[in-house]
């Protein structure tokens, strides 16, 4: 070895490396613990945010489903209303047709009665005397 080169430091045993060496070691340990706690808190915070986002998505999905169900109910009610209205219109049209038919029948009967009376009256009147 040359006299200018320094001797390499001997490796210390593992037990000595992990053993605390005073105030500096305590500060390092505290810093490590603080960093670990900070990391753990960040992970917890991230998990909570994920959970909150998932809950938001779930809530939105539930709202959408409820709206969809309500829309289906409204559509069914509207269809039922339209069907009832159509049935009422059909019944009214049938009633009007029936009334019109009865009216026509009465008019026909009245015409027939008048025709009969006219024929009877004509039969009673003697034919006009010719020149």
Steps between C-alpha positions, in 0.01 A plus 500: 500500500613849424546744787259757343199267500287483809410172651146390419266500794435162644146375474321510831289206610123525437422515871703819533341662194146473639590596854414861588799731529364788698298811420562490124376142478193591705426792266540273197267241655245770581524634144453148360199445725357838400550423131340157543206655685467766230506233230245293692276807540530577128406142415206520741393833352522360148296194600238724662483715187460187288226377730327839487520508120360147481215602730433804279488279191273254679270782612485643148422155360223457757359842408508412131329168567232672709447756224476219244243315712303824547512567126370149432220554753413836342499346153276217619264748666490714185429192288224396739354851489513505120336157488222615734451815292483295181247265662290798614514653151402166348207469742391858424520433126299180542242687708475774236464242225229322697316829561530591131365160400206539741435848363502372142268215596254743661514728196442201271204387712355853498544518122330160460208611719464823302515304173228263621278792606555664162409180315185457708399860438559460127290185498208684661509797259306426178683545174445838339210519258608512144365740233 
